[in-house]
GROMACS .gro file of C-alpha atoms in nm:
model
  437
    1MET     CA    1   7.018  -4.780  10.680
    2GLN     CA    2   6.840  -4.483  10.831
    3HIS     CA    3   6.858  -4.547  11.203
    4VAL     CA    4   7.229  -4.560  11.240
    5GLN     CA    5   7.330  -4.589  11.602
    6ARG     CA    6   7.601  -4.329  11.659
    7PRO     CA    7   7.642  -4.052  11.918
    8LEU     CA    8   7.655  -3.701  11.787
    9LEU     CA    9   7.826  -3.392  11.920
   10SER     CA   10   7.743  -3.041  11.815
   11PHE     CA   11   7.609  -3.030  11.448
   12GLY     CA   12   7.810  -3.309  11.282
   13PRO     CA   13   7.943  -3.655  11.347
   14LYS     CA   14   8.311  -3.700  11.444
   15ALA     CA   15   8.543  -3.894  11.212
   16SER     CA   16   8.700  -4.084  11.502
   17MET     CA   17   8.374  -4.240  11.618
   18LYS     CA   18   8.264  -4.582  11.484
   19PHE     CA   19   7.914  -4.697  11.382
   20ARG     CA   20   7.737  -4.965  11.573
   21THR     CA   21   7.515  -5.025  11.265
   22CYS     CA   22   7.669  -4.944  10.935
   23PRO     CA   23   7.456  -4.850  10.629
   24ILE     CA   24   7.720  -4.986  10.393
   25SER     CA   25   7.703  -5.330  10.563
   26VAL     CA   26   7.332  -5.335  10.511
   27CYS     CA   27   7.371  -5.259  10.140
   28LYS     CA   28   7.635  -5.542  10.108
   29GLU     CA   29   7.400  -5.787  10.258
   30THR     CA   30   7.107  -5.687  10.038
   31ARG     CA   31   7.334  -5.711   9.733
   32LEU     CA   32   7.408  -6.074   9.816
   33CYS     CA   33   7.043  -6.158   9.849
   34SER     CA   34   6.984  -6.174   9.474
   35HIS     CA   35   7.266  -6.430   9.437
   36LEU     CA   36   7.110  -6.675   9.683
   37ILE     CA   37   6.829  -6.758   9.441
   38SER     CA   38   7.081  -6.907   9.196
   39GLU     CA   39   7.157  -7.169   9.465
   40PHE     CA   40   6.817  -7.313   9.394
   41SER     CA   41   6.900  -7.415   9.040
   42SER     CA   42   7.083  -7.743   9.124
   43GLU     CA   43   6.807  -7.853   9.361
   44ILE     CA   44   6.501  -7.832   9.135
   45SER     CA   45   6.570  -8.143   8.948
   46THR     CA   46   6.595  -8.362   9.263
   47VAL     CA   47   6.345  -8.212   9.508
   48THR     CA   48   5.979  -8.188   9.421
   49THR     CA   49   5.785  -8.070   9.727
   50ASP     CA   50   5.824  -7.718   9.865
   51GLY     CA   51   5.895  -7.837  10.216
   52ALA     CA   52   6.164  -8.085  10.127
   53PHE     CA   53   6.307  -7.843   9.875
   54MET     CA   54   6.339  -7.569  10.135
   55THR     CA   55   6.506  -7.797  10.387
   56SER     CA   56   6.750  -7.922  10.132
   57TRP     CA   57   6.834  -7.566  10.023
   58LEU     CA   58   6.886  -7.445  10.377
   59ASN     CA   59   7.120  -7.740  10.443
   60ASN     CA   60   7.310  -7.670  10.128
   61PHE     CA   61   7.332  -7.304  10.217
   62LEU     CA   62   7.488  -7.382  10.557
   63LYS     CA   63   7.755  -7.596  10.393
   64GLN     CA   64   7.835  -7.331  10.131
   65SER     CA   65   7.808  -7.017  10.346
   66GLY     CA   66   8.154  -6.906  10.221
   67SER     CA   67   8.039  -6.891   9.864
   68LEU     CA   68   7.694  -6.744   9.781
   69VAL     CA   69   7.748  -6.705   9.408
   70THR     CA   70   7.717  -7.007   9.181
   71GLN     CA   71   8.010  -7.054   8.935
   72ASP     CA   72   7.930  -7.044   8.565
   73ASN     CA   73   8.113  -7.375   8.499
   74GLU     CA   74   7.900  -7.581   8.732
   75PRO     CA   75   7.661  -7.812   8.542
   76GLY     CA   76   7.299  -7.698   8.552
   77SER     CA   77   7.375  -7.370   8.724
   78ILE     CA   78   7.210  -7.041   8.637
   79SER     CA   79   7.416  -6.749   8.760
   80ASN     CA   80   7.162  -6.485   8.646
   81PRO     CA   81   6.887  -6.453   8.914
   82HIS     CA   82   6.656  -6.266   8.673
   83GLN     CA   83   6.676  -6.548   8.415
   84PHE     CA   84   6.613  -6.802   8.690
   85CYS     CA   85   6.310  -6.615   8.829
   86ALA     CA   86   6.149  -6.612   8.488
   87GLN     CA   87   6.154  -6.994   8.472
   88PRO     CA   88   5.879  -7.211   8.630
   89SER     CA   89   6.008  -7.349   8.962
   90SER     CA   90   5.904  -7.480   9.302
   91ILE     CA   91   6.077  -7.199   9.493
   92PRO     CA   92   5.861  -7.109   9.790
   93ARG     CA   93   5.673  -6.790   9.746
   94SER     CA   94   5.810  -6.650  10.078
   95VAL     CA   95   6.165  -6.690   9.943
   96LEU     CA   96   6.082  -6.506   9.622
   97GLN     CA   97   5.926  -6.229   9.829
   98LEU     CA   98   6.243  -6.206  10.045
   99VAL     CA   99   6.463  -6.185   9.731
  100GLY     CA  100   6.239  -5.927   9.583
  101SER     CA  101   6.252  -5.720   9.899
  102SER     CA  102   6.629  -5.694   9.861
  103TYR     CA  103   6.576  -5.497   9.545
  104LEU     CA  104   6.339  -5.256   9.722
  105LEU     CA  105   6.605  -5.211   9.994
  106ARG     CA  106   6.871  -5.142   9.736
  107ALA     CA  107   6.640  -4.897   9.556
  108THR     CA  108   6.595  -4.709   9.888
  109ALA     CA  109   6.965  -4.723   9.959
  110TRP     CA  110   7.060  -4.578   9.614
  111GLU     CA  111   6.799  -4.306   9.668
  112MET     CA  112   6.972  -4.208   9.989
  113TYR     CA  113   7.319  -4.228   9.838
  114GLY     CA  114   7.210  -4.023   9.532
  115SER     CA  115   7.227  -4.254   9.233
  116ALA     CA  116   6.888  -4.202   9.058
  117PRO     CA  117   6.961  -4.455   8.773
  118LEU     CA  118   7.043  -4.738   9.013
  119ALA     CA  119   6.744  -4.658   9.228
  120ARG     CA  120   6.523  -4.668   8.927
  121ILE     CA  121   6.672  -4.990   8.791
  122ASN     CA  122   6.622  -5.179   9.116
  123ALA     CA  123   6.266  -5.056   9.150
  124LEU     CA  124   6.200  -5.166   8.787
  125VAL     CA  125   6.355  -5.507   8.858
  126TYR     CA  126   6.118  -5.558   9.142
  127ALA     CA  127   5.813  -5.434   8.958
  128THR     CA  128   5.875  -5.655   8.654
  129CYS     CA  129   6.036  -5.974   8.803
  130PHE     CA  130   5.864  -6.011   9.129
  131ALA     CA  131   5.516  -5.864   9.061
  132ASP     CA  132   5.343  -6.206   9.085
  133THR     CA  133   5.486  -6.293   9.429
  134SER     CA  134   5.504  -5.942   9.589
  135SER     CA  135   5.266  -5.814   9.849
  136SER     CA  136   5.039  -5.521   9.766
  137SER     CA  137   5.224  -5.285   9.993
  138ASP     CA  138   5.569  -5.373   9.842
  139ALA     CA  139   5.437  -5.349   9.488
  140ALA     CA  140   5.280  -5.014   9.565
  141LEU     CA  141   5.606  -4.895   9.720
  142ALA     CA  142   5.801  -4.995   9.398
  143HIS     CA  143   5.551  -4.804   9.183
  144ALA     CA  144   5.568  -4.502   9.419
  145LYS     CA  145   5.946  -4.490   9.375
  146LEU     CA  146   5.902  -4.497   8.994
  147ILE     CA  147   5.646  -4.223   9.009
  148GLN     CA  148   5.864  -4.003   9.220
  149HIS     CA  149   6.144  -4.056   8.968
  150LEU     CA  150   5.911  -3.946   8.690
  151ALA     CA  151   5.823  -3.628   8.883
  152THR     CA  152   6.186  -3.544   8.949
  153PHE     CA  153   6.327  -3.604   8.602
  154GLN     CA  154   6.030  -3.566   8.359
  155GLY     CA  155   5.791  -3.332   8.527
  156TYR     CA  156   5.453  -3.363   8.698
  157LYS     CA  157   5.241  -3.436   8.394
  158GLU     CA  158   5.390  -3.782   8.347
  159ALA     CA  159   5.402  -3.846   8.719
  160PHE     CA  160   5.029  -3.763   8.778
  161SER     CA  161   4.931  -3.992   8.485
  162ALA     CA  162   5.115  -4.278   8.639
  163LEU     CA  163   4.982  -4.191   8.984
  164LYS     CA  164   4.624  -4.222   8.861
  165VAL     CA  165   4.693  -4.580   8.736
  166ALA     CA  166   4.869  -4.671   9.069
  167GLU     CA  167   4.566  -4.547   9.265
  168GLU     CA  168   4.332  -4.769   9.077
  169LYS     CA  169   4.568  -5.070   9.092
  170PHE     CA  170   4.655  -5.055   9.469
  171ILE     CA  171   4.327  -4.953   9.629
  172SER     CA  172   4.380  -5.166   9.939
  173VAL     CA  173   4.708  -4.983  10.036
  174SER     CA  174   4.640  -4.650   9.871
  175ARG     CA  175   4.606  -4.460  10.205
  176SER     CA  176   4.940  -4.590  10.343
  177VAL     CA  177   5.156  -4.569  10.031
  178ILE     CA  178   4.995  -4.388   9.735
  179LEU     CA  179   4.814  -4.107   9.917
  180PRO     CA  180   5.129  -3.969  10.097
  181LEU     CA  181   5.316  -3.962   9.764
  182LYS     CA  182   5.016  -3.788   9.589
  183LEU     CA  183   5.000  -3.522   9.864
  184GLN     CA  184   5.383  -3.468   9.844
  185LEU     CA  185   5.369  -3.423   9.461
  186ILE     CA  186   5.069  -3.191   9.476
  187HIS     CA  187   5.248  -2.982   9.749
  188ASP     CA  188   5.569  -2.958   9.542
  189ARG     CA  189   5.379  -2.851   9.230
  190ALA     CA  190   5.170  -2.600   9.424
  191LEU     CA  191   5.490  -2.436   9.561
  192HIS     CA  192   5.644  -2.419   9.219
  193ARG     CA  193   5.336  -2.258   9.081
  194GLY     CA  194   5.305  -2.016   9.377
  195ASN     CA  195   4.977  -2.156   9.505
  196LEU     CA  196   5.064  -2.126   9.879
  197LYS     CA  197   4.699  -2.171   9.985
  198LEU     CA  198   4.687  -2.516   9.822
  199ALA     CA  199   5.034  -2.602   9.952
  200GLN     CA  200   4.928  -2.526  10.310
  201GLN     CA  201   4.604  -2.728  10.266
  202VAL     CA  202   4.802  -3.028  10.146
  203CYS     CA  203   5.048  -2.990  10.446
  204ASP     CA  204   4.751  -3.018  10.682
  205GLU     CA  205   4.618  -3.325  10.515
  206LEU     CA  206   4.964  -3.487  10.518
  207GLY     CA  207   4.993  -3.423  10.891
  208VAL     CA  208   4.650  -3.585  10.954
  209LEU     CA  209   4.777  -3.912  10.802
  210ALA     CA  210   5.036  -3.965  11.072
  211SER     CA  211   4.945  -4.124  11.406
  212PRO     CA  212   4.937  -3.884  11.706
  213VAL     CA  213   5.131  -4.137  11.918
  214SER     CA  214   5.487  -4.033  11.978
  215GLY     CA  215   5.747  -4.238  11.790
  216VAL     CA  216   5.494  -4.382  11.546
  217ASP     CA  217   5.484  -4.287  11.174
  218MET     CA  218   5.801  -4.084  11.211
  219SER     CA  219   5.859  -4.066  10.832
  220LEU     CA  220   5.522  -3.911  10.773
  221LYS     CA  221   5.560  -3.673  11.057
  222ILE     CA  222   5.896  -3.562  10.924
  223GLU     CA  223   5.763  -3.522  10.575
  224ALA     CA  224   5.473  -3.318  10.692
  225SER     CA  225   5.693  -3.085  10.905
  226PHE     CA  226   5.948  -3.054  10.627
  227HIS     CA  227   5.676  -2.953  10.374
  228HIS     CA  228   5.524  -2.711  10.628
  229ALA     CA  229   5.862  -2.534  10.674
  230ARG     CA  230   5.904  -2.508  10.292
  231THR     CA  231   5.559  -2.355  10.264
  232LEU     CA  232   5.646  -2.098  10.529
  233LEU     CA  233   5.971  -2.026  10.346
  234ALA     CA  234   5.794  -1.975  10.017
  235ALA     CA  235   5.561  -1.726  10.194
  236ASN     CA  236   5.868  -1.539  10.320
  237GLN     CA  237   5.777  -1.618  10.687
  238PHE     CA  238   6.144  -1.677  10.775
  239SER     CA  239   6.122  -1.685  11.152
  240GLN     CA  240   5.836  -1.929  11.158
  241ALA     CA  241   5.997  -2.153  10.895
  242ALA     CA  242   6.323  -2.154  11.101
  243ALA     CA  243   6.128  -2.248  11.410
  244VAL     CA  244   5.955  -2.542  11.243
  245ALA     CA  245   6.291  -2.659  11.094
  246HIS     CA  246   6.467  -2.636  11.428
  247SER     CA  247   6.188  -2.834  11.602
  248LEU     CA  248   6.218  -3.093  11.319
  249PHE     CA  249   6.597  -3.125  11.377
  250CYS     CA  250   6.540  -3.187  11.746
  251MET     CA  251   6.287  -3.450  11.665
  252CYS     CA  252   6.518  -3.637  11.427
  253TYR     CA  253   6.793  -3.616  11.678
  254LYS     CA  254   6.574  -3.751  11.960
  255PHE     CA  255   6.469  -4.050  11.752
  256ASN     CA  256   6.814  -4.121  11.615
  257MET     CA  257   6.720  -4.033  11.263
  258GLN     CA  258   7.051  -3.889  11.171
  259VAL     CA  259   7.027  -3.917  10.788
  260GLU     CA  260   6.727  -3.690  10.784
  261ASN     CA  261   6.919  -3.436  10.988
  262ALA     CA  262   7.136  -3.364  10.681
  263SER     CA  263   6.825  -3.248  10.492
  264VAL     CA  264   6.692  -3.046  10.783
  265LEU     CA  265   7.024  -2.864  10.830
  266LEU     CA  266   7.029  -2.789  10.460
  267LEU     CA  267   6.674  -2.654  10.488
  268LEU     CA  268   6.790  -2.420  10.771
  269ALA     CA  269   7.071  -2.296  10.545
  270GLU     CA  270   6.821  -2.228  10.269
  271ILE     CA  271   6.606  -2.031  10.509
  272HIS     CA  272   6.889  -1.813  10.619
  273LYS     CA  273   7.001  -1.764  10.260
  274LYS     CA  274   6.660  -1.650  10.143
  275SER     CA  275   6.617  -1.423  10.441
  276GLY     CA  276   6.940  -1.246  10.356
  277ASN     CA  277   7.150  -1.382  10.648
  278ALA     CA  278   7.409  -1.576  10.454
  279VAL     CA  279   7.661  -1.572  10.745
  280LEU     CA  280   7.413  -1.756  10.973
  281GLY     CA  281   7.349  -2.009  10.698
  282LEU     CA  282   7.711  -2.112  10.658
  283PRO     CA  283   7.738  -2.321  10.985
  284HIS     CA  284   7.421  -2.512  10.894
  285VAL     CA  285   7.526  -2.597  10.540
  286LEU     CA  286   7.873  -2.703  10.658
  287ALA     CA  287   7.713  -2.923  10.923
  288SER     CA  288   7.499  -3.075  10.650
  289LEU     CA  289   7.801  -3.140  10.436
  290SER     CA  290   7.961  -3.316  10.734
  291PHE     CA  291   7.660  -3.549  10.763
  292CYS     CA  292   7.653  -3.616  10.389
  293GLN     CA  293   8.022  -3.707  10.376
  294THR     CA  294   7.993  -3.940  10.678
  295PHE     CA  295   7.681  -4.118  10.550
  296ASN     CA  296   7.787  -4.121  10.171
  297LEU     CA  297   7.485  -3.910  10.067
  298ASP     CA  298   7.648  -3.805   9.742
  299LEU     CA  299   7.362  -3.622   9.575
  300LEU     CA  300   7.250  -3.437   9.894
  301LYS     CA  301   7.618  -3.351   9.935
  302ALA     CA  302   7.623  -3.198   9.590
  303SER     CA  303   7.301  -3.004   9.672
  304ALA     CA  304   7.463  -2.873   9.991
  305THR     CA  305   7.771  -2.770   9.801
  306LEU     CA  306   7.548  -2.574   9.562
  307THR     CA  307   7.383  -2.406   9.860
  308LEU     CA  308   7.721  -2.324  10.007
  309ALA     CA  309   7.826  -2.168   9.676
  310GLU     CA  310   7.504  -1.961   9.669
  311LEU     CA  311   7.575  -1.840  10.020
  312TRP     CA  312   7.929  -1.733   9.934
  313LEU     CA  313   7.805  -1.556   9.621
  314SER     CA  314   7.548  -1.363   9.824
  315LEU     CA  315   7.830  -1.227  10.042
  316GLY     CA  316   7.964  -1.026   9.758
  317SER     CA  317   8.122  -1.043   9.409
  318ASN     CA  318   8.472  -1.098   9.554
  319HIS     CA  319   8.357  -1.448   9.638
  320ALA     CA  320   8.229  -1.522   9.288
  321LYS     CA  321   8.530  -1.732   9.185
  322ARG     CA  322   8.516  -1.942   9.504
  323ALA     CA  323   8.145  -2.005   9.445
  324LEU     CA  324   8.212  -2.095   9.079
  325ASN     CA  325   8.476  -2.351   9.179
  326LEU     CA  326   8.235  -2.510   9.427
  327ILE     CA  327   7.966  -2.535   9.161
  328HIS     CA  328   8.200  -2.686   8.897
  329GLY     CA  329   8.310  -2.944   9.155
  330ALA     CA  330   7.954  -3.049   9.216
  331PHE     CA  331   7.848  -3.045   8.853
  332PRO     CA  332   7.931  -3.416   8.770
  333MET     CA  333   7.697  -3.535   9.042
  334ILE     CA  334   7.430  -3.274   8.981
  335LEU     CA  335   7.418  -3.310   8.600
  336GLY     CA  336   7.454  -3.691   8.612
  337HIS     CA  337   7.208  -3.770   8.892
  338GLY     CA  338   7.016  -3.452   8.980
  339GLY     CA  339   6.652  -3.386   8.886
  340LEU     CA  340   6.523  -3.099   8.682
  341GLU     CA  341   6.502  -2.851   8.972
  342LEU     CA  342   6.857  -2.926   9.105
  343ARG     CA  343   7.014  -2.898   8.761
  344ALA     CA  344   6.840  -2.570   8.682
  345ARG     CA  345   6.945  -2.420   9.018
  346ALA     CA  346   7.306  -2.509   8.947
  347GLN     CA  347   7.298  -2.363   8.601
  348ILE     CA  348   7.143  -2.034   8.721
  349ALA     CA  349   7.401  -2.017   9.001
  350GLU     CA  350   7.680  -2.073   8.745
  351ALA     CA  351   7.555  -1.790   8.530
  352LYS     CA  352   7.522  -1.553   8.836
  353CYS     CA  353   7.883  -1.637   8.923
  354TYR     CA  354   8.003  -1.530   8.588
  355LEU     CA  355   7.794  -1.217   8.583
  356SER     CA  356   7.916  -1.121   8.937
  357ASP     CA  357   8.282  -1.176   8.855
  358PRO     CA  358   8.441  -0.839   8.776
  359SER     CA  359   8.694  -1.009   8.547
  360TYR     CA  360   8.424  -1.171   8.325
  361LEU     CA  361   8.336  -0.986   8.009
  362VAL     CA  362   7.998  -1.074   7.851
  363LEU     CA  363   8.109  -0.958   7.503
  364GLN     CA  364   8.400  -1.197   7.497
  365ASP     CA  365   8.219  -1.511   7.606
  366PRO     CA  366   7.836  -1.465   7.618
  367GLU     CA  367   7.765  -1.841   7.578
  368ALA     CA  368   7.923  -1.906   7.919
  369VAL     CA  369   7.609  -1.742   8.059
  370LEU     CA  370   7.347  -1.786   7.796
  371ASP     CA  371   7.385  -2.163   7.745
  372PRO     CA  372   7.321  -2.264   8.110
  373LEU     CA  373   7.037  -2.017   8.135
  374ARG     CA  374   6.871  -2.160   7.825
  375GLN     CA  375   6.897  -2.508   7.972
  376ALA     CA  376   6.771  -2.394   8.310
  377SER     CA  377   6.470  -2.208   8.159
  378ASP     CA  378   6.365  -2.521   7.954
  379GLU     CA  379   6.377  -2.749   8.255
  380LEU     CA  380   6.201  -2.498   8.482
  381GLU     CA  381   5.914  -2.458   8.228
  382VAL     CA  382   5.866  -2.833   8.240
  383LEU     CA  383   5.830  -2.802   8.622
  384GLU     CA  384   5.621  -2.480   8.596
  385TYR     CA  385   5.862  -2.342   8.859
  386HIS     CA  386   5.769  -1.978   8.800
  387GLU     CA  387   5.997  -1.807   9.046
  388LEU     CA  388   6.322  -1.964   8.926
  389ALA     CA  389   6.211  -1.954   8.556
  390ALA     CA  390   6.149  -1.577   8.602
  391GLU     CA  391   6.505  -1.538   8.740
  392ALA     CA  392   6.656  -1.730   8.453
  393PHE     CA  393   6.471  -1.513   8.190
  394TYR     CA  394   6.560  -1.198   8.380
  395LEU     CA  395   6.932  -1.284   8.365
  396MET     CA  396   6.899  -1.369   7.992
  397ALA     CA  397   6.732  -1.035   7.922
  398MET     CA  398   7.004  -0.851   8.102
  399THR     CA  399   7.272  -1.042   7.909
  400PHE     CA  400   7.108  -0.979   7.572
  401ASN     CA  401   7.084  -0.607   7.666
  402LYS     CA  402   7.455  -0.594   7.723
  403LEU     CA  403   7.505  -0.762   7.392
  404GLY     CA  404   7.278  -0.520   7.210
  405GLN     CA  405   7.046  -0.789   7.091
  406LEU     CA  406   6.723  -0.608   7.153
  407ASP     CA  407   6.483  -0.845   6.989
  408LYS     CA  408   6.611  -1.141   7.200
  409ARG     CA  409   6.608  -0.910   7.508
  410GLU     CA  410   6.236  -0.829   7.452
  411GLU     CA  411   6.158  -1.200   7.403
  412ALA     CA  412   6.328  -1.296   7.725
  413ALA     CA  413   6.159  -0.999   7.908
  414ALA     CA  414   5.823  -1.116   7.786
  415SER     CA  415   5.889  -1.468   7.922
  416PHE     CA  416   5.998  -1.311   8.249
  417ARG     CA  417   5.673  -1.115   8.276
  418LYS     CA  418   5.468  -1.423   8.191
  419HIS     CA  419   5.614  -1.621   8.481
  420ILE     CA  420   5.595  -1.326   8.724
  421VAL     CA  421   5.219  -1.275   8.640
  422ALA     CA  422   5.164  -1.656   8.685
  423LEU     CA  423   5.342  -1.645   9.019
  424GLU     CA  424   5.147  -1.353   9.152
  425ASN     CA  425   4.809  -1.492   9.029
  426PRO     CA  426   4.816  -1.859   9.101
  427GLN     CA  427   4.527  -2.074   9.002
  428CYS     CA  428   4.308  -2.142   9.294
  429GLU     CA  429   3.954  -2.180   9.175
  430GLY     CA  430   3.926  -2.451   8.906
  431ASP     CA  431   4.273  -2.580   8.965
  432PRO     CA  432   4.279  -2.950   8.836
  433LEU     CA  433   4.500  -3.043   9.131
  434LEU     CA  434   4.213  -2.972   9.369
  435LYS     CA  435   4.013  -3.255   9.211
  436MET     CA  436   4.292  -3.496   9.309
  437LEU     CA  437   4.250  -3.421   9.686
   0.00000   0.00000   0.00000
């Protein structure tokens, strides 16, 4: 799914080229894996030993290779694999592990394609139905996916509570599965709270986990470099961040990790946007959109569309309507599948588009601005994302000022000041996150 063999020219793939390995084909095959287990139902009553049972099942599978799904009207058949897995059977443990692995693969695929509910459901199915037969590493991976989902959609408090339980449960594979996730979550929270010193410390520890051998532990190396570039960006070291991101893009291209290139190109666009060079960011975000469209990365495509809208808006108020149309086009995917941060970013960008549009009058429709800003501020306070929360409250204070609602203006201004103070004075000594390292 990730190492798609396809030549690339310039920044983006060409529509006329064909895949030699297709991610969609992989997903179709993993979707069929869960149906294979229902083929065991008719064999249990006649075969008793595991070896003979496995031989009989394989022979039956070869005869019925054209139909993998058992029909409901067949006597003794069980078409629901989850119901079948819950019953005592002589199915070999290795087969159950293989079927369970298909759910992990599908969870990974839906993460890439951007459907958070389906990714969560598949991880939950694995953790509940295949816990007794799964290996420690696979079980830890399923829990890691669920913990990441908690952090994205419910905030860090719930995620760190679940992480503590997972650390105690999967001690044998903690370094390879749980520790990288913990470092990534600590890094993200440190950036949101403005603690750049802690964020850089975590980046260094994340990089140490990867093997120094070229071509080994590529996922860890990419994560470490990606987080390092984000840390430099948060510190406003734009040239260094761009250099790290460009090096990361070259590494992904060298090792044929084309899906990751979409995220790296989007990061380069973010760097140019924050540095005030919106024009330079446009080619990168358009290239990222090209990758997303080719590989069906729907949520990342929506995020890239949001970045494109922010770039257009930064070019001047005459592009406000164009940016607003882009945001509204991406809203169904962002609000339906995006996490707290992405949804808040989109809502703030929508409010800024209205406020930048010369034809928009605050007195006529103030809720078009205030409603998304309220939602964004609530979600950002859950994340403790001080910089974006301060921006949301600043825009709310400006809007209330135009409406003449002075009490609400002062309340929003006080919240703005609180987040600015927290951002400028991050907790370093005594930070509870330091105890988790």
